[in-house]
Tab-separated table of C-alpha atoms and ligand atoms in Angstrom:
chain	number	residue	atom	x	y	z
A	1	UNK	CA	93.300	85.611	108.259
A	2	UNK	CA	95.847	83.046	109.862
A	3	UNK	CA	99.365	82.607	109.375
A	4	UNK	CA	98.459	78.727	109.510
A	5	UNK	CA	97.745	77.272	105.733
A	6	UNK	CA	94.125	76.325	105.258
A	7	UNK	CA	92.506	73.484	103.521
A	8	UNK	CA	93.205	74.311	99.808
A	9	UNK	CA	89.833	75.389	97.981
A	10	UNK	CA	87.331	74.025	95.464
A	11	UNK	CA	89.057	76.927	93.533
A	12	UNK	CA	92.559	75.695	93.885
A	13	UNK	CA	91.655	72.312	92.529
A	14	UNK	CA	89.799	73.441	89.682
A	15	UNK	CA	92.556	75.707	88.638
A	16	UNK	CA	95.114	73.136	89.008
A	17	UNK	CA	92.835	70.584	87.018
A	18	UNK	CA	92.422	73.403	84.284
A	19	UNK	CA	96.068	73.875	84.672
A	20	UNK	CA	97.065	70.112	83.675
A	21	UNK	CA	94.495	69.598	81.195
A	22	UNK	CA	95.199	73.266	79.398
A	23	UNK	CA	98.108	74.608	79.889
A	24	UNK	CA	101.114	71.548	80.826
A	25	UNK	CA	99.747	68.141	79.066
A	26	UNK	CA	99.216	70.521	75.639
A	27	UNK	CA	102.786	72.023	76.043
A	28	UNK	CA	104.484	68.512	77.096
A	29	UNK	CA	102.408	67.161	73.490
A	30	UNK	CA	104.402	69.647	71.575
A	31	UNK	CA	108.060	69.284	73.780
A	32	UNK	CA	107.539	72.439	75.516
A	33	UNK	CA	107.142	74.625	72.516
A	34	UNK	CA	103.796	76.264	73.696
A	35	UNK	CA	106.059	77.725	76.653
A	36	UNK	CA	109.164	77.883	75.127
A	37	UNK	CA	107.104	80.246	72.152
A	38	UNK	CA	104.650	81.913	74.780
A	39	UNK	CA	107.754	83.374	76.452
A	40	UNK	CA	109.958	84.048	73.315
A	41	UNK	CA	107.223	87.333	72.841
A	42	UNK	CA	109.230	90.602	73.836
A	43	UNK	CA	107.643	92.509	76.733
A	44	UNK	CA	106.283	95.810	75.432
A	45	UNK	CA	106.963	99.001	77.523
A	46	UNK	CA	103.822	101.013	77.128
A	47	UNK	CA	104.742	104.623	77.882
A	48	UNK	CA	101.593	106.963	78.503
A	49	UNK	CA	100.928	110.738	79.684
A	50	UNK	CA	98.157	110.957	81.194
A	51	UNK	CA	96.284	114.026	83.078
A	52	UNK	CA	93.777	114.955	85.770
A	53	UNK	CA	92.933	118.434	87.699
A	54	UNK	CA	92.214	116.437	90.579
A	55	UNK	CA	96.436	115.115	90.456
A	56	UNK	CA	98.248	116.742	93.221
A	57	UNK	CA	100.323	119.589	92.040
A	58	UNK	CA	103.163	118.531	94.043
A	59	UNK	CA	103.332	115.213	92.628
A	60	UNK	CA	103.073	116.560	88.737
A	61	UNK	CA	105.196	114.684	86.088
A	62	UNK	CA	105.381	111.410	88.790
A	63	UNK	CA	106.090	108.168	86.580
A	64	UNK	CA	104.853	105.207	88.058
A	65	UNK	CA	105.814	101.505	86.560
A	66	UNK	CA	102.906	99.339	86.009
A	67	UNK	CA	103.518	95.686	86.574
A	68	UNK	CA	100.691	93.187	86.919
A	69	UNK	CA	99.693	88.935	86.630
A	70	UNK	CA	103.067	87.791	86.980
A	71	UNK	CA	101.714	84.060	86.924
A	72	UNK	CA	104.821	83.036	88.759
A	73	UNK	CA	104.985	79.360	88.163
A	74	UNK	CA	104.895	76.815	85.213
A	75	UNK	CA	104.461	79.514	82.332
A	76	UNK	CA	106.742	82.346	83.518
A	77	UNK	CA	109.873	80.475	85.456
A	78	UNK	CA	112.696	82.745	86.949
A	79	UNK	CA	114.539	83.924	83.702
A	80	UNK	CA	111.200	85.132	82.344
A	81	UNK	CA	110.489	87.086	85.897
A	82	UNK	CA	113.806	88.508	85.702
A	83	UNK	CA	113.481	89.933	82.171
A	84	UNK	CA	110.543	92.041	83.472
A	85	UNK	CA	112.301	93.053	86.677
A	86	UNK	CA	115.073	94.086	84.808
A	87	UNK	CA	112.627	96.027	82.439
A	88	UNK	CA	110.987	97.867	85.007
A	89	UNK	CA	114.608	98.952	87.015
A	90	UNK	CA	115.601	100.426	83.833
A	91	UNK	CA	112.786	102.700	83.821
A	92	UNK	CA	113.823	104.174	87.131
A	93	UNK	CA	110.015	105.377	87.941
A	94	UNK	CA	108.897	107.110	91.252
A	95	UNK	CA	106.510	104.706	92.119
A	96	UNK	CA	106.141	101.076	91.464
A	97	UNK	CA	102.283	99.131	91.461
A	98	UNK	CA	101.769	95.350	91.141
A	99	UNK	CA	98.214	94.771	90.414
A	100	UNK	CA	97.779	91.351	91.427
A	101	UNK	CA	97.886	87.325	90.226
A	102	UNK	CA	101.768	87.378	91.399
A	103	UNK	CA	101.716	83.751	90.891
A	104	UNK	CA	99.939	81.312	89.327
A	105	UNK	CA	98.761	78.602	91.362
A	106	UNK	CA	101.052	77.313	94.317
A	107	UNK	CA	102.404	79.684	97.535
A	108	UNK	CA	105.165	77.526	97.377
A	109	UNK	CA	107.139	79.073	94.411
A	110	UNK	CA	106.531	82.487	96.593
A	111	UNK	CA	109.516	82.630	98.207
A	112	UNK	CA	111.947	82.316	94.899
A	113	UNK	CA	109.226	85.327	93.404
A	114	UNK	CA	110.247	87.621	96.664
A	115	UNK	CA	113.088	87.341	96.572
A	116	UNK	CA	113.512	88.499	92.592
A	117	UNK	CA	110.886	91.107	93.324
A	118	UNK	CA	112.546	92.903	96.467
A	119	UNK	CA	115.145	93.891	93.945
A	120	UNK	CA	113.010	96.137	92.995
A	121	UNK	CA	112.897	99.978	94.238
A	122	UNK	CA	111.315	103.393	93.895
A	123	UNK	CA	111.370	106.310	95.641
A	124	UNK	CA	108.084	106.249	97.304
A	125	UNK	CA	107.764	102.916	96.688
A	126	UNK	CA	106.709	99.543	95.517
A	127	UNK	CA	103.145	98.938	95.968
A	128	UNK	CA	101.317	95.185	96.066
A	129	UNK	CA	97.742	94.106	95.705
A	130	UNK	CA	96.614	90.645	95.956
A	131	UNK	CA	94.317	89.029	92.340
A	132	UNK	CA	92.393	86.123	92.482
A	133	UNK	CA	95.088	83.575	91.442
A	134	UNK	CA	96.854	84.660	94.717
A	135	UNK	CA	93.766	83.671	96.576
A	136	UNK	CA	93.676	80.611	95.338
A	137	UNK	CA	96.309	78.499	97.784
A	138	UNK	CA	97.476	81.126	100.553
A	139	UNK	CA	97.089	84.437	100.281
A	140	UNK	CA	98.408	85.598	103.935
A	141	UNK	CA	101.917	83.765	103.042
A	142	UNK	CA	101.511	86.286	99.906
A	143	UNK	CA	101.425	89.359	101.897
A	144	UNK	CA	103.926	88.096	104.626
A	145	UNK	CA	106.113	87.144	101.519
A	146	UNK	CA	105.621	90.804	99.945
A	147	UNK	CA	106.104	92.727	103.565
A	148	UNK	CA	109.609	90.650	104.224
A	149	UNK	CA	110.653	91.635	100.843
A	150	UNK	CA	109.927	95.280	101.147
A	151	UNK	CA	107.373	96.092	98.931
A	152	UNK	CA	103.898	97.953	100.285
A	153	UNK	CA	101.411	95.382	100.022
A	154	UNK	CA	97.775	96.606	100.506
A	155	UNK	CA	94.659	94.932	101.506
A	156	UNK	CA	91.812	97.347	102.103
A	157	UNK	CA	94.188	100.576	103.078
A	158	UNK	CA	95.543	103.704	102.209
A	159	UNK	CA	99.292	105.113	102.458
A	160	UNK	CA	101.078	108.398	101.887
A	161	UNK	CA	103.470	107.302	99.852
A	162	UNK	CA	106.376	110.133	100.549
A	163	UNK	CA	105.591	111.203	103.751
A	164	UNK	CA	102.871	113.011	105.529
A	165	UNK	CA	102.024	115.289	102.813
A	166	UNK	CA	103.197	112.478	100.417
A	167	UNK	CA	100.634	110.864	97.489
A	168	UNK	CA	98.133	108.995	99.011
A	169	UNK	CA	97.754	105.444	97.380
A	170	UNK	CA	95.158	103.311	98.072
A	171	UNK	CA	94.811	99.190	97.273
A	172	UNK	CA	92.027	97.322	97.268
A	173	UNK	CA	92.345	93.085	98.043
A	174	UNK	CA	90.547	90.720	94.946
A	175	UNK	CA	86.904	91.504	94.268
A	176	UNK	CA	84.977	89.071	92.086
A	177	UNK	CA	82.216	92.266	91.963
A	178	UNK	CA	81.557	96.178	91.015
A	179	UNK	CA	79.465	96.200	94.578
A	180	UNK	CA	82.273	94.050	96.276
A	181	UNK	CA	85.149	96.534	94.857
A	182	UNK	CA	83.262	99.229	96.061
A	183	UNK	CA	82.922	97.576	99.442
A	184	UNK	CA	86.175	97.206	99.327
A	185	UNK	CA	87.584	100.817	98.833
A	186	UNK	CA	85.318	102.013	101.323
A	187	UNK	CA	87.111	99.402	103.698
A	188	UNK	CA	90.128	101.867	102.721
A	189	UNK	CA	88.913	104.433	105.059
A	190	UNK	CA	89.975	107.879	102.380
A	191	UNK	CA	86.952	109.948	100.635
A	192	UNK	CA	89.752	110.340	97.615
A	193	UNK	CA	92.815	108.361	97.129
A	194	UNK	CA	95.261	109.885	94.578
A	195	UNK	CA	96.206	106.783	93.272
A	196	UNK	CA	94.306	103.593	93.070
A	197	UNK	CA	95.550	99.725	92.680
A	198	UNK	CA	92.780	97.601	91.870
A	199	UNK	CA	93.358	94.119	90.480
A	200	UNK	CA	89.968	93.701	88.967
A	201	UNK	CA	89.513	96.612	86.236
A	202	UNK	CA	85.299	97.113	87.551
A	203	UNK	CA	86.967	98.737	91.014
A	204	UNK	CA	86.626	101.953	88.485
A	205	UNK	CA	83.316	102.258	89.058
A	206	UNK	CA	83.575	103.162	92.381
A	207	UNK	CA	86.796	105.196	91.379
A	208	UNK	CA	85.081	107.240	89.303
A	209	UNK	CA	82.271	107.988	91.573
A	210	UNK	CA	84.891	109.524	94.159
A	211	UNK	CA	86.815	111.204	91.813
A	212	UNK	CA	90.233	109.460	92.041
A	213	UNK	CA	92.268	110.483	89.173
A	214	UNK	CA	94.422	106.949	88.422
A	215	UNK	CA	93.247	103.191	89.140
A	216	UNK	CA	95.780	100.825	87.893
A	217	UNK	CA	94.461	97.075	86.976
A	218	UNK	CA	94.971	93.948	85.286
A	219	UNK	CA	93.208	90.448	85.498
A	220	UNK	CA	92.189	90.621	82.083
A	221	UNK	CA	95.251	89.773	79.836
A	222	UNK	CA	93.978	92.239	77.520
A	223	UNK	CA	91.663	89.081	76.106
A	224	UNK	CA	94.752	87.515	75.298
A	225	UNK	CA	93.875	87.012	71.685
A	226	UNK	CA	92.846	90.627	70.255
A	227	UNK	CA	91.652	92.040	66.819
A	228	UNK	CA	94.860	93.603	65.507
A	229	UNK	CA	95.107	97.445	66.052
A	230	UNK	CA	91.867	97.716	68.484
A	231	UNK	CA	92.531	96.036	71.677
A	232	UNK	CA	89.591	96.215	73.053
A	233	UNK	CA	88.451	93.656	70.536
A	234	UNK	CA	89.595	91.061	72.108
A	235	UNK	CA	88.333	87.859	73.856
A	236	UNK	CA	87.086	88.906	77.013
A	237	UNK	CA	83.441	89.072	77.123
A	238	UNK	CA	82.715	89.738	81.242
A	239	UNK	CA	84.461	92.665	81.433
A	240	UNK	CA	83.607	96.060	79.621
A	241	UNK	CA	86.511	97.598	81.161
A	242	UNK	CA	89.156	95.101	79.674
A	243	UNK	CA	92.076	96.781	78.329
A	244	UNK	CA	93.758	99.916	77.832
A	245	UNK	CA	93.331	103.132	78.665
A	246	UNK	CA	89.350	104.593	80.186
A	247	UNK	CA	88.820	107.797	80.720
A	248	UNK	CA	85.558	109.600	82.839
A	249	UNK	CA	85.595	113.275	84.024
A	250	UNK	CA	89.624	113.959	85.816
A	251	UNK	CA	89.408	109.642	86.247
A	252	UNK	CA	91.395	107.966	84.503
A	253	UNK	CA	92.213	104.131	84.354
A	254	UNK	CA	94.401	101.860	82.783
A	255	UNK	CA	94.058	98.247	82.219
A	256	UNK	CA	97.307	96.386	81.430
A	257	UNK	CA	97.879	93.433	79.054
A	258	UNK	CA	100.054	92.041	82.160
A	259	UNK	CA	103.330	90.439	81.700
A	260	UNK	CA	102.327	86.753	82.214
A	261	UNK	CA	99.237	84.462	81.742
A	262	UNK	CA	97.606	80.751	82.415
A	263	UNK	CA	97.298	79.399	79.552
A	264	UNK	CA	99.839	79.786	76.599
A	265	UNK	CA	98.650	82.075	74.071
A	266	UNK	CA	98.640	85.307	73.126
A	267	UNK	CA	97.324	87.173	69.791
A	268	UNK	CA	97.862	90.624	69.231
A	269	UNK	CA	98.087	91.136	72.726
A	270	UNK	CA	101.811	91.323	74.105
A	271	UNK	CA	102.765	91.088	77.120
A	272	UNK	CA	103.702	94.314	78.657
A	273	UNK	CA	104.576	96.839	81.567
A	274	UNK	CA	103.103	100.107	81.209
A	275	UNK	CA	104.958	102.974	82.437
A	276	UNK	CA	102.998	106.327	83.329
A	277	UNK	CA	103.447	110.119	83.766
A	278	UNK	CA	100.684	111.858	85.339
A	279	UNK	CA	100.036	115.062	85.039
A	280	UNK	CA	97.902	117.782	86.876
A	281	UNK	CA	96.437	120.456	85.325
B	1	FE2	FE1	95.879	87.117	85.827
């Protein structure tokens, strides 16, 4: 991929069309109150403990912050961005994992997003994967952005977070597909990552099959408009892995609500960061 920016997409336009005609003439129609109310919802802090025999021992009790489709851009501006960075220093986790759609449509507000986002810091790190929205102007200046601001991005690769001996975390880029995820891991060169970041929620299926005991995703919204106490009746209808907490064998994967969005509504469905202990067994 080149530094240089290339012709924007089919995908861009559409996005930006869908943008206009869904999202910023319906809010300007109402004097901003579709934002102004969109952002008013508090950001949840979903705390889970979660366990696998297949967790390194040495890494037992690690809390990880779980932050994912930031939508940097019309609907979540810089005081919005900073409520959730603030949110996620306070919980002072080991590890940090974005999971993707860090804005919304344009590279261009990038550079304000890094530099909010490289106040962030964890002990073995903060870890970045790309989603589609990031794909949809200029991805490279995404993970160039990312690397200058010290977070971990990863496209197709593994780490040991910690050290030689340290947690090995793998990230997959954006995958439309279950075969193309799996592709994708595979790229990642590890029989069994400890710790998956997957934008698209179907990269579990290939999780599973190797046994990796966390995937973290997003891209879903959590439907965005959910039946009230069951979140997985909600409105997304290509997914079957679209929100909350799966569980198969030691794998386990969790599917966040995400703290920002496209389009300006949300139903049962707040926005949140999740923050999780694993445990080993
Ligand atoms: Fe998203």
């Amino acid at each position: 991929m080149s530094d240089a920016r290339p012709p924007r997409s089919l995908g861009y336009h559409t996005a930006t069309v869908r943008n206009m005609l869904l999202t910023k003439l319906p809010d300007s129609l109402v004097g901003g109150r579709l934002k102004s109310r969109h952002v008013a919802q508090a950001i949840r802090i979903e705390e889970l403990t979660l366990e696998s025999a297949v967790w390194p021992r040495e890494f037992d009790g690690l809390r990880i912050a779980h932050l994912s489709d930031i939508h940097f851009g019309h609907l979540l501006g810089e005081v919005r961005l900073m409520q959730a960075i603030d949110a996620v220093r306070a919980v002072r986790a080991d590890l940090i994992a974005i999971t993707g759609d860090l804005i919304d449509l344009s590279a261009h507000e990038s550079p304000l997003l890094f530099e909010r986002l490289a106040l962030l810091q964890a002990r073995l790190g903060v870890f970045v994967v790309l989603g589609n929205h990031d794909h949809l102007d200029h991805p490279r200046s995404i993970v160039r952005g990312a690397r200058d601001a010290g977070l971990i991005p990863l496209m197709d690769e593994s780490v040991r977070a910690g050290g030689r001996d340290g947690l090995l975390v793998a990230g997959i880029d954006w995958s439309k597909s279950i075969p193309g995820c799996g592709e994708r891991l595979r790229r990642c060169g590890v029989a069994r990552a400890d710790l998956l970041l997957a934008h698209n929620p179907k990269a579990f299926v290939a999780a599973e099959e190797r046994g990796i005991p966390l995937t973290l995703s997003g891209h879903t919204h959590g439907g965005q408009v959910a039946r009230r106490g069951n979140r997985r009746h909600n409105l997304v209808f290509t997914q079957r892995l679209s929100a909350g907490l799966y569980r198969r064998g030691e794998s386990n994967l969790y599917v966040t609500n995400g703290v920002g969005a496209w389009f300006p509504l949300r139903l049962n469905c707040p926005p949140e960061i999740a923050v999780i202990e694993m445990r080993s067994r």
